[in-house]
Short mmCIF file of C-alpha atoms in Angstrom, two decimals:
data_model
loop_
_atom_site.label_atom_id
_atom_site.label_comp_id
_atom_site.label_asym_id
_atom_site.label_seq_id
_atom_site.Cartn_x
_atom_site.Cartn_y
_atom_site.Cartn_z
CA MET A 118 125.50 88.45 81.54
CA GLY A 119 128.43 88.31 83.98
CA GLN A 120 131.05 87.59 81.34
CA LYS A 121 129.49 90.09 78.94
CA LEU A 122 129.70 92.80 81.60
CA LYS A 123 133.35 91.93 82.23
CA ASN A 124 134.04 92.18 78.51
CA ILE A 125 132.35 95.56 78.34
CA ALA A 126 134.27 96.84 81.39
CA SER A 127 137.51 95.52 79.89
CA SER A 128 136.96 97.75 76.85
CA PHE A 129 137.78 100.77 79.05
CA ARG A 130 141.20 101.98 80.19
CA THR A 131 141.20 100.62 83.73
CA ASP A 132 144.44 100.49 85.68
CA ALA A 133 144.48 96.69 85.76
CA GLU A 134 142.61 93.58 84.64
CA VAL A 135 138.89 93.51 85.44
CA VAL A 136 138.03 90.93 88.09
CA SER A 137 134.29 91.41 88.63
CA VAL A 138 131.31 93.57 87.75
CA ARG A 139 128.32 93.66 90.09
CA PRO A 140 125.15 95.80 90.37
CA LEU A 141 125.28 98.99 92.45
CA GLY A 142 122.19 100.69 93.80
CA GLU A 143 118.69 100.70 92.33
CA GLY A 144 119.17 103.11 89.42
CA PHE A 145 115.81 104.37 88.17
CA ILE A 146 117.24 105.70 84.89
CA ASN A 147 120.60 104.03 84.21
CA ASP A 148 121.83 100.57 85.13
CA THR A 149 124.85 101.02 87.40
CA PHE A 150 127.62 98.57 88.29
CA ILE A 151 130.81 98.63 90.34
CA VAL A 152 133.92 97.26 88.67
CA GLU A 153 136.68 95.58 90.68
CA THR A 154 140.15 95.15 89.18
CA LYS A 155 143.42 93.58 90.19
CA GLY A 156 144.76 97.09 90.72
CA SER A 157 144.13 99.64 93.42
CA LYS A 158 141.21 101.44 91.75
CA ARG A 159 137.52 100.66 91.38
CA TYR A 160 135.20 102.04 88.73
CA ILE A 161 131.56 102.84 88.06
CA LEU A 162 130.12 101.33 84.87
CA GLN A 163 126.75 102.56 83.59
CA ARG A 164 124.45 101.51 80.81
CA LYS A 165 122.93 104.83 79.81
CA ASN A 166 119.20 105.04 79.20
CA LYS A 167 118.91 105.77 75.47
CA ASN A 168 115.13 106.23 75.75
CA ILE A 169 115.49 109.24 78.05
CA PHE A 170 118.78 110.55 76.67
CA THR A 171 118.43 110.45 72.91
CA ASP A 172 121.90 111.86 72.13
CA ILE A 173 124.27 110.09 74.50
CA PRO A 174 127.45 111.08 72.61
CA ALA A 175 126.48 114.75 73.09
CA MET A 176 125.63 114.08 76.74
CA MET A 177 129.03 112.49 77.33
CA ASP A 178 130.73 115.40 75.59
CA ASN A 179 128.95 117.80 77.96
CA ILE A 180 130.05 115.76 80.97
CA CYS A 181 133.68 115.56 79.87
CA ARG A 182 133.98 119.28 79.15
CA VAL A 183 132.37 120.24 82.45
CA CYS A 184 134.58 117.82 84.41
CA ALA A 185 137.71 119.06 82.63
CA HIS A 186 136.86 122.63 83.59
CA ILE A 187 136.30 121.75 87.24
CA LYS A 188 139.51 119.70 87.36
CA SER A 189 141.53 122.58 85.94
CA LYS A 190 140.13 124.92 88.60
CA LEU A 191 140.94 122.42 91.35
CA ALA A 192 144.48 121.90 90.08
CA ALA A 193 145.05 125.66 90.02
CA THR A 194 143.83 126.12 93.59
CA GLY A 195 145.50 123.13 95.23
CA GLY A 196 142.43 120.90 95.27
CA ASP A 197 142.28 117.20 94.51
CA PRO A 198 140.93 116.72 90.95
CA ASP A 199 140.53 112.96 91.37
CA ARG A 200 138.34 113.28 94.47
CA GLN A 201 136.59 116.61 94.02
CA ALA A 202 135.36 115.96 90.49
CA MET A 203 134.12 113.05 88.43
CA THR A 204 136.76 111.34 86.27
CA VAL A 205 135.45 109.88 83.01
CA ILE A 206 137.41 106.82 81.88
CA GLU A 207 137.93 106.48 78.15
CA THR A 208 137.61 103.30 76.13
CA LYS A 209 140.77 101.70 74.81
CA ASP A 210 140.17 103.39 71.47
CA GLY A 211 139.96 106.83 73.11
CA LYS A 212 136.20 107.44 73.23
CA ASN A 213 134.23 108.61 76.26
CA TYR A 214 131.53 105.97 75.76
CA LEU A 215 131.19 102.45 74.35
CA LEU A 216 128.48 101.44 71.90
CA ASP A 217 127.84 97.70 72.18
CA ASP A 218 124.89 95.94 70.53
CA GLY A 219 122.98 99.21 70.40
CA GLU A 220 123.54 100.02 74.08
CA TYR A 221 125.64 102.92 75.36
CA TRP A 222 128.07 102.37 78.23
CA ALA A 223 130.22 104.84 80.17
CA MET A 224 132.75 104.47 82.96
CA SER A 225 134.02 106.76 85.68
CA LEU A 226 136.44 106.43 88.56
CA PHE A 227 134.90 105.27 91.83
CA ILE A 228 135.74 107.84 94.51
CA GLU A 229 136.78 105.97 97.65
CA ASP A 230 136.17 106.89 101.31
CA THR A 231 133.03 108.90 100.72
CA CYS A 232 129.54 108.90 102.13
CA SER A 233 126.17 109.91 100.73
CA PHE A 234 122.58 110.37 101.86
CA THR A 235 119.28 109.27 100.35
CA ALA A 236 117.28 112.23 101.68
CA ALA A 237 117.84 115.66 103.18
CA ASP A 238 115.67 115.30 106.26
CA THR A 239 117.37 117.83 108.55
CA PRO A 240 118.23 121.52 108.13
CA GLU A 241 121.94 120.68 108.30
CA LEU A 242 121.66 118.24 105.42
CA ALA A 243 119.62 120.78 103.48
CA ARG A 244 122.38 123.33 104.12
CA GLN A 245 125.01 120.92 102.85
CA GLY A 246 122.87 120.14 99.81
CA GLY A 247 122.65 123.83 99.00
CA LYS A 248 126.38 124.20 99.46
CA GLY A 249 127.06 121.26 97.14
CA ILE A 250 124.94 122.60 94.27
CA GLY A 251 126.22 126.13 94.88
CA LEU A 252 129.83 124.92 94.78
CA PHE A 253 129.16 123.09 91.51
CA GLN A 254 127.70 126.24 89.96
CA ARG A 255 130.52 128.43 91.29
CA MET A 256 133.21 126.18 89.82
CA LEU A 257 131.52 126.56 86.45
CA ALA A 258 130.51 130.21 86.64
CA ASP A 259 133.20 131.16 84.11
CA PHE A 260 132.49 128.24 81.75
CA LYS A 261 131.54 129.97 78.52
CA GLU A 262 131.41 127.13 75.99
CA PRO A 263 127.98 126.10 74.66
CA LEU A 264 126.66 122.78 75.91
CA ALA A 265 124.44 120.48 73.88
CA ASP A 266 120.77 120.74 74.81
CA ILE A 267 120.23 117.11 75.74
CA LEU A 268 116.78 117.77 77.29
CA PRO A 269 114.96 120.05 74.80
CA GLY A 270 112.23 122.13 76.40
CA PHE A 271 113.38 121.37 79.95
CA HIS A 272 111.84 124.00 82.29
CA ASN A 273 110.93 126.09 79.20
CA MET A 274 107.64 127.66 80.21
CA ARG A 275 106.74 128.87 76.73
CA PHE A 276 107.15 125.32 75.47
CA ARG A 277 105.20 123.91 78.43
CA PHE A 278 102.24 126.22 77.77
CA GLU A 279 102.25 125.22 74.10
CA GLN A 280 102.05 121.59 75.22
CA TRP A 281 99.37 122.49 77.76
CA ASP A 282 97.16 124.32 75.26
CA ALA A 283 97.39 121.40 72.85
CA ALA A 284 96.57 118.87 75.58
CA VAL A 285 93.49 120.75 76.81
CA LYS A 286 92.23 121.21 73.26
CA ALA A 287 92.75 117.54 72.34
CA ASP A 288 91.26 116.22 75.63
CA LYS A 289 92.47 112.73 74.70
CA ALA A 290 91.17 111.01 77.83
CA GLY A 291 87.91 112.96 78.02
CA ARG A 292 88.75 114.43 81.41
CA VAL A 293 88.77 118.19 80.76
CA ALA A 294 85.09 118.73 81.65
CA SER A 295 85.71 117.47 85.20
CA LEU A 296 88.82 119.62 85.75
CA SER A 297 87.56 123.21 85.57
CA LYS A 298 88.97 124.05 89.02
CA GLU A 299 92.40 122.59 88.28
CA ILE A 300 92.57 124.20 84.84
CA GLU A 301 91.84 127.56 86.44
CA TRP A 302 94.82 126.99 88.77
CA ILE A 303 97.02 126.95 85.68
CA GLU A 304 95.39 129.76 83.72
CA SER A 305 95.26 132.22 86.64
CA ARG A 306 99.05 132.04 86.94
CA ARG A 307 99.98 132.00 83.24
CA GLU A 308 100.84 135.69 83.02
CA ARG A 309 103.16 135.75 86.03
CA MET A 310 104.98 132.60 84.98
CA MET A 311 105.54 133.94 81.48
CA LYS A 312 106.87 137.26 82.81
CA PHE A 313 109.53 135.34 84.69
CA TRP A 314 110.31 133.23 81.64
CA GLU A 315 110.71 136.38 79.53
CA LEU A 316 113.52 137.51 81.87
CA ILE A 317 115.35 134.34 80.86
CA GLU A 318 114.58 134.76 77.18
CA SER A 319 115.87 138.35 77.27
CA GLY A 320 119.12 137.37 79.02
CA ALA A 321 118.40 139.47 82.11
CA ILE A 322 118.60 136.16 83.93
CA PRO A 323 121.59 134.53 82.21
CA LYS A 324 122.13 130.91 81.28
CA ARG A 325 124.80 129.08 83.25
CA VAL A 326 125.90 125.47 83.67
CA THR A 327 123.25 123.73 85.74
CA HIS A 328 122.99 120.22 87.16
CA ASN A 329 119.22 119.66 86.87
CA ASP A 330 119.02 116.67 89.21
CA THR A 331 119.83 118.20 92.57
CA LYS A 332 118.73 115.48 95.00
CA ILE A 333 121.18 115.04 97.85
CA SER A 334 122.07 111.50 96.77
CA ASN A 335 123.94 113.15 93.88
CA ILE A 336 126.33 114.86 96.31
CA LEU A 337 129.29 112.99 97.77
CA PHE A 338 130.70 113.88 101.19
CA ASP A 339 134.05 113.08 102.73
CA GLN A 340 134.31 111.13 105.97
CA SER A 341 134.16 114.33 108.01
CA GLY A 342 130.81 115.27 106.46
CA GLU A 343 132.10 118.04 104.19
CA VAL A 344 130.87 118.36 100.62
CA LEU A 345 133.31 116.68 98.25
CA CYS A 346 131.73 116.82 94.79
CA VAL A 347 128.57 116.50 92.75
CA ILE A 348 128.05 113.35 90.68
CA ASP A 349 125.55 111.98 88.13
CA LEU A 350 126.07 114.68 85.52
CA ASP A 351 123.89 113.21 82.76
CA THR A 352 121.45 116.13 82.96
CA VAL A 353 124.06 118.91 82.85
CA LEU A 354 123.14 121.64 80.39
CA SER A 355 122.98 125.41 79.92
CA ALA A 356 120.01 126.96 81.74
CA THR A 357 119.26 129.44 84.49
CA ALA A 358 120.93 128.65 87.80
CA LEU A 359 117.54 129.29 89.38
CA ASN A 360 116.24 125.99 88.01
CA ASP A 361 118.56 124.09 90.35
CA PHE A 362 117.62 126.29 93.30
CA GLY A 363 113.88 126.16 92.67
CA ASP A 364 113.74 122.41 92.14
CA SER A 365 115.82 121.82 95.26
CA ILE A 366 113.40 123.86 97.37
CA ARG A 367 110.44 122.00 95.84
CA SER A 368 111.83 118.72 97.14
CA TYR A 369 114.02 119.61 100.17
CA ALA A 370 111.54 121.99 101.81
CA ASN A 371 108.30 120.07 101.17
CA SER A 372 107.04 118.75 104.51
CA GLY A 373 104.97 116.10 102.71
CA GLU A 374 105.44 113.75 99.79
CA GLU A 375 105.28 114.71 96.14
CA ASP A 376 102.17 112.55 95.77
CA ASP A 377 100.82 112.91 99.30
CA LYS A 378 97.13 112.03 99.60
CA ASP A 379 96.94 113.83 102.95
CA LEU A 380 97.20 117.47 101.94
CA GLU A 381 97.40 118.53 105.59
CA ARG A 382 100.95 117.17 105.60
CA VAL A 383 102.04 119.29 102.62
CA SER A 384 103.61 122.69 103.25
CA LEU A 385 106.77 124.68 102.70
CA SER A 386 109.17 124.32 105.64
CA LEU A 387 110.75 127.72 106.18
CA PRO A 388 113.59 126.28 108.33
CA MET A 389 114.52 123.91 105.47
CA PHE A 390 114.20 126.76 102.97
CA LYS A 391 116.50 128.95 105.04
CA ALA A 392 119.04 126.17 105.55
CA TYR A 393 119.26 125.26 101.86
CA SER A 394 119.43 128.95 100.87
CA GLU A 395 122.20 129.59 103.38
CA GLY A 396 124.32 126.77 101.99
CA TYR A 397 123.62 127.71 98.39
CA LEU A 398 124.32 131.43 98.77
CA SER A 399 127.52 130.77 100.71
CA GLU A 400 128.93 129.64 97.36
CA THR A 401 126.99 131.72 94.82
CA LYS A 402 126.12 135.18 96.10
CA ASP A 403 129.33 136.68 94.71
CA PHE A 404 128.58 135.79 91.09
CA LEU A 405 124.77 135.78 90.79
CA ASN A 406 123.45 139.02 89.30
CA SER A 407 120.73 141.17 90.85
CA ASP A 408 117.93 139.70 88.72
CA GLU A 409 118.93 136.19 89.73
CA ILE A 410 118.99 137.08 93.43
CA ASP A 411 115.70 138.98 93.18
CA ASN A 412 114.02 135.92 91.67
CA LEU A 413 115.57 133.15 93.77
CA ALA A 414 112.52 132.80 96.01
CA PHE A 415 110.13 132.96 93.06
CA SER A 416 112.04 130.21 91.24
CA ALA A 417 110.66 127.74 93.80
CA LEU A 418 107.13 128.80 92.86
CA PHE A 419 107.99 128.62 89.16
CA ILE A 420 109.35 125.07 89.27
CA THR A 421 106.53 123.87 91.53
CA PHE A 422 103.94 125.43 89.23
CA GLU A 423 105.58 123.71 86.27
CA GLN A 424 105.22 120.39 88.07
CA VAL A 425 101.54 121.07 88.80
CA LEU A 426 101.05 121.80 85.11
CA ARG A 427 102.93 118.70 83.95
CA PHE A 428 101.14 116.29 86.29
CA LEU A 429 97.76 117.73 85.34
CA MET A 430 98.64 117.73 81.63
CA ASP A 431 99.63 114.07 81.81
CA TYR A 432 96.35 113.26 83.55
CA ILE A 433 94.47 115.06 80.76
CA ASP A 434 96.48 113.13 78.17
CA GLY A 435 95.59 109.79 79.75
CA ASP A 436 98.71 109.20 81.86
CA THR A 437 101.18 108.64 79.04
CA TYR A 438 104.36 110.19 80.51
CA TYR A 439 104.66 109.62 84.26
CA ARG A 440 104.46 106.10 85.63
CA ILE A 441 101.35 105.74 87.78
CA LYS A 442 100.50 103.29 90.56
CA TYR A 443 96.71 103.77 90.40
CA PRO A 444 94.25 105.51 88.02
CA GLU A 445 94.09 108.88 89.83
CA HIS A 446 97.80 109.05 90.69
CA ASN A 447 98.60 112.03 88.45
CA LEU A 448 95.61 113.94 89.80
CA VAL A 449 96.75 113.23 93.36
CA ARG A 450 100.21 114.49 92.41
CA THR A 451 98.63 117.60 90.92
CA HIS A 452 96.74 118.39 94.12
CA ALA A 453 99.74 117.72 96.36
CA GLN A 454 102.02 119.97 94.33
CA TYR A 455 99.33 122.64 94.14
CA LYS A 456 99.00 122.61 97.92
CA LEU A 457 102.75 123.18 98.14
CA LEU A 458 102.54 125.97 95.56
CA GLU A 459 99.77 127.72 97.50
CA ASP A 460 101.82 127.58 100.69
CA MET A 461 104.85 128.95 98.84
CA GLU A 462 102.70 131.83 97.60
CA ARG A 463 101.55 132.57 101.15
CA LYS A 464 105.14 132.53 102.38
CA GLU A 465 106.79 134.23 99.42
CA ALA A 466 107.42 137.48 101.30
CA GLN A 467 109.13 135.55 104.11
CA MET A 468 111.20 133.62 101.58
CA ARG A 469 112.29 136.85 99.93
CA GLU A 470 113.23 138.42 103.26
CA CYS A 471 115.25 135.32 104.15
CA ILE A 472 117.22 135.65 100.91
CA ALA A 473 117.75 139.38 101.52
CA GLU A 474 119.09 138.71 105.03
CA LEU A 475 121.51 136.08 103.75
CA ILE A 476 122.77 138.42 101.04
CA ARG A 477 123.31 141.20 103.57
CA GLY A 478 125.31 138.69 105.62
#
C-alpha cells in the first residue's frame, strides 16, 4: 500500500517529488494521510468515503468554490489566503479529485504551525469555537451561488417526519408497542418543530453557506490561540445558519455524553451556551436577520429534537443506521438526548435573554 499511496499522491500538483505518505489521525469517515515531499510544503491526502458522500465530484466542486470565495475576501482585506483558508491541490490533469480503482482521492495544503483541540471543555474554547464557525459564515455571507445538495434531507424536518411516520407504521423490529412514552415525546412536539421548519421553507429564515460539522477539531488555531480557519469542508452546503449554531450547542453545552446512561449528568450548561453564543455573535450579528436572531436559541432545541427522533427511529427500524455497541444503545441515546432537550426547554427563556443581551452589546 505504501508505494500505491505514493503513486496516488504523485498524481497531484505538489511542489516537489513525494517522499512519503503516512496515516494521520483516526478519521471516522475519510482515510487521511500526510504527504512529505522534497520541497518545503506538506500536504493532506484523503480517500473520501463514497458510501456517505455519493456525489464526490459535486462535493469537491462545493469545497473549491467556497474556498475560492474566502481566499478572494482574504486577499482583498490583507489576510493570508494560504493560512486562513483551505487550499485544494489539483491533480496533474487539472481536476480537484483523483478517481483511482473506484476510490476518490483529494489533496489539500497542510497548514503549518497550527494547533487544534479534540473537545471544547472550557467556556473559552467554546467561545473560540463559536467565533470560528461565525467567522466562516461571515466570510461567506455574500456567497450567492447555489451549492450542490450533497446530503439530501439533512436537518429537513418535513423529510424527517415522513421517515418517522413510515418507520412507526412499518414497525420493522416489533418495538413500537413498548415505546408509547417515547413516541409521545416526538408527537407532542411535532407542531412546534414544523412551525420553525416552515420559516425556513418560506425564506423568512434564509439559506446560507453552512459547515454542518462544527466540532472544535475542525477549527485550526495559530500558535497564539487565535482562530485561523475552519477545515474539513466535505459537508458544506446551503442551509440555515441556525443548523450550525444549534448543533454546536447540542454538543458544546451538553454537560453529559451523547449516549450517557446516567441521565443525572445530562443538562444544558448555560455558561457554555453563553460563551459559544458570544463568540458566534461577535462575527455574525451584523448580517443575521431578525428571524434568525429570534430563533437562535430555539435552533438548539430543534437540532436536539431531531437527534432524539433519529435515534428513536433507528431503534424502531432495528438499528440499521447508527453503529451500536450493545442492543439498547440507540434507546439509551434517545433518552440521553431527550433529557438534554427537556433541560433546554426549561432554560429556553434564559437562553433567549442571553442572546438578547449579546445583541444589545
